[in-house]
C-alpha cells in the first residue's frame, strides 16, 4: 500500500530560491509568503524558513502539541540555512544566529511576539567575538536576547502576569538605566563592551531571581522556546483584541518565520531601517523612510532614538541635523532604490520595507503592502493608474469606501488655530483635526469613551498593548516614536488623527498629568491636535468639516468611480442647505425629505400644536392653513436647491404626541401661549399616549384619519413646484406615503394627493411632472408588493422601520441588548447599520421582484440609514435598486461603494 505523503510543515527560502511564494499567504502568513517571493525574485534576503499557520492551528487545537515529524523538518531546514550561510547553529567557532518572528495572513503590527539573536550561548559568544573582533556588539546582542527571550518566552508565554511595572522586561530595563546613570551616559550606544558584559551577568541573575529559572544556554532549546512563544502569542491579550477590532478570524493562526540574523548594530558601518516605496501619509511618489546607524530593527519602531530620514527631500525639522542614507551611503541607497522600484513593480502596490545594512551589505528583511491613510490611498491609486502600473478599475477597488471619510474629516478652524496656545509640536502621523480630554492610559481612554466622552490618549510611547484605548480615542499623542512606530502605523490604518515623537511632553502617567512648555495638562483637560501639521494646542478648538472639493486625486477617482457605477445616489435632506451640500458631494436628487422636522421651527410649532389640539375638522383646517405658507416656502427652497433633479417628499410620519410638551413646566408655558387651559393640553397629551408609539398612530395612518393634513402638505408641495415651474425652474416632486401595510392605505392617500395636485396644477395652468409612491417599511407591504405596485409609481425602502419590524427590535431601545448580542456573536453586526441580508434582505428582494412584476419600470430606492453603508450599497446594487439615498456626508462613500459593487 502506498504511504500517504506527510503534510509539509516547513518551507525554506534563501540563496535566490524559495519553496513558497506570495500566493501562499494563508499557509505561510504575509511575512513568510513575501520573504519567499522576494527570495525568488533575487532580492537579497537572509535565508531562513517558515513554519506554517496550519502548525499553529494544530498547536492550538491539540493544546500545545506539535504535528508529528515537525522536529525533523525544522532540523533539516536549519541545516539548509547553515549550508547557505556557511555557519553552524550552536557552532562555537562560527555561530549562526536566527530571529524568530510571527506572521499572520493579515498584518497585525506589533500584536505578536518576536525574539532576536537566538543561538547566543556562553560558547557561541566566545566564537562570535573571535570571529567579528567586536566584543561590544556581541554583548549588546546577548543583552537584547536576554531581554526579549525572558519577557516573551519565559514570562508571557509561560502565562506569568506580573503587576504593572514588575514585568521582567521592566526590571531589566531598570538595571540598564541604573548602569547608564552610574556611567553618566544618555544613550545605550555609549556603554562599553565591559559595561554590557557586566550587564549581561546582572540580567541573568535578575532572570533567575524573578522567574526562578536559569536562562537557557543551548541554541536548540532557545529556538524551540522562541517558536512556541510566537505560536502562543497568537492568543495573547493584545492580539485577540486587535483581531476583534479588525474582524480577523481567530482560527487563522500565525506562521513562524525563522531567519538568519543580520546585524545593523555591529558598528558605524551598519544600520537598520524601515521604508515605504511611497509616502504613506500623503501618497506622494517619493521614497520615504527612517533609518538608524548602529542599531537593530526594534530600535526604529520602539521610538527610543529619533530615526534619521532616508532621503534629503523628506527631512523634517526633527531630523534635519542627522545624515540621510542618501548622503551617508549613496551606493547602498541606490541599491535600495532599485529594490524599491523592483518590488513596487512586482507587487503593483506601495510596499512597506524593512532592511538592515551589515558592514555595508544590504539585506531586505521584509516587504508587504504598506498601510496608508485615506488621503494617501486615493493619491497613490490615481497616480499608479496614471503611471500605467494599475488599471482605473483597480484604482477604484484599491481604496476602501471608509477611507474617503478621512478626506471628509474635520480640520481645525484656521482662525481659531492662529489664536490658540500652542503647547508643542511633533510628527504628523495621522491627518485631520481632533479635540478631546487628555487621558494617560489606554484603560482610562476606553472607560472614558464608554461614558461618551471625547478623549485624546497621551502616552510616552504608544505600545501595541494600548490598542483597546487607541481605538475609541479621538486622537493619539505620544512623546517619542517616529512615523513608523507601531502606534503611528496602527493609527494610520484607522485613519485616526495622531501625533508622535512630541518630545516636549513630560508625561507623569501615575499622576495622570504632563508638563509641556511650562504648562501642566491634567487628566480631563481639553487639548486639540492638528495631525496634518503635528501641532498640539491647549483647550478645545473649533473643528471645520473637510472640503474634498480641493483634492484633485479625489475628484479624479470619484470621476472614474461614477463612470463605473450603475446605482444612482440621492440624499436624505430636510433643508435647502443640506440639499445644496449633498449636491456638492454629488447627490443626484433627494431620496427622502422628512417633513416633520420642519414643524418644529419656532415660527410654526404653535400652529402645529393648534392643529393637533383642534376639536374638529374645521379648526384643524384653520390651523393647517396657517402652516401652509411655511411648508410652501420650505419646499420651494429644497426644490430650487435640487433644480433639475427629483425630490422625494414624505408626508407626515411620526406620532402626533412627539410635537407636544410632556413635562409640567413646558405644558404650562405652551397652554399659556395657545390661550387654552393647561388641563385641556394635559388631557390631549394623555389621549395621544400610546403603549407602542412606533406601532401606533403614525405614518399614513395619520393621513387616513386626518386627510386634511395630507391635503395641506400636497398643496404646499405643488404650490411650490408650480411657482418654480413658472420661473422655468425644472422640478420633479415625488410625493411619498410612509408606513403603508396594505394597498388600500396607499390608494386612500394617493387619491387625496392626486386630487389636490391636479387642482393646484389646474389653477396655475402649468404642467409639473410629479409622482406618487410609497415607502416599503412594513413587512406586509414588502410581501404584497405586487398589489402595492398597482397604486405606487415608485418604492423607497425605509429599512430603519423594516429592520425594526422584521426583527421585532424597537429602534429606540435596541441599545440595551444589541451590543451584548454582537459581543456574544448572536448577531454578526448591527442590523440597523448594515442591512441584514438573510432576513430583511429577503423582504427587499421579494418586494423588488413582485413590485416589478406588476410595474416593469417601477423606480426603487432605499432611504433608511443603510443607504450610506458600503456593504448595504453592494446589496442594493445586486438586488437591482435604482438608487440609494443617504445623509449628505455619506454621499461620496455611497457613490464610491456603488462603483465597487458594479466592478465586483
Ligand atoms: C425608515 O424607516 O427607514 C425611514 C427612512 O424612515 P424614518 O427613519 O423616518 O422612520
Ligand atoms: Mg420609517
Tab-separated table of C-alpha atoms and ligand atoms in Angstrom, residues 592 594 650 653 694 698 738-739 775 777 798-802 804-805 811 863-864, ligand 2:
chain	number	residue	atom	x	y	z
A	592	UNK	CA	-36.166	61.484	1.485
A	594	UNK	CA	-38.732	64.222	6.384
A	650	UNK	CA	-42.659	62.300	2.536
A	653	UNK	CA	-44.727	60.320	9.701
A	694	UNK	CA	-43.670	53.067	16.922
A	698	UNK	CA	-48.264	57.291	12.781
A	738	UNK	CA	-44.996	56.407	4.663
A	739	UNK	CA	-45.652	53.237	6.602
A	775	UNK	CA	-42.215	53.681	1.372
A	777	UNK	CA	-41.104	49.654	5.603
A	798	UNK	CA	-37.447	52.505	4.738
A	799	UNK	CA	-35.062	49.936	6.089
A	800	UNK	CA	-34.954	51.525	9.554
A	801	UNK	CA	-38.555	50.595	10.189
A	802	UNK	CA	-38.338	47.479	8.051
A	804	UNK	CA	-37.343	47.175	13.371
A	805	UNK	CA	-40.418	45.294	12.290
A	811	UNK	CA	-35.294	51.086	17.118
A	863	UNK	CA	-33.732	55.779	2.224
A	864	UNK	CA	-33.030	54.036	5.531
B	2	LIG	MG1	-39.682	54.903	8.702
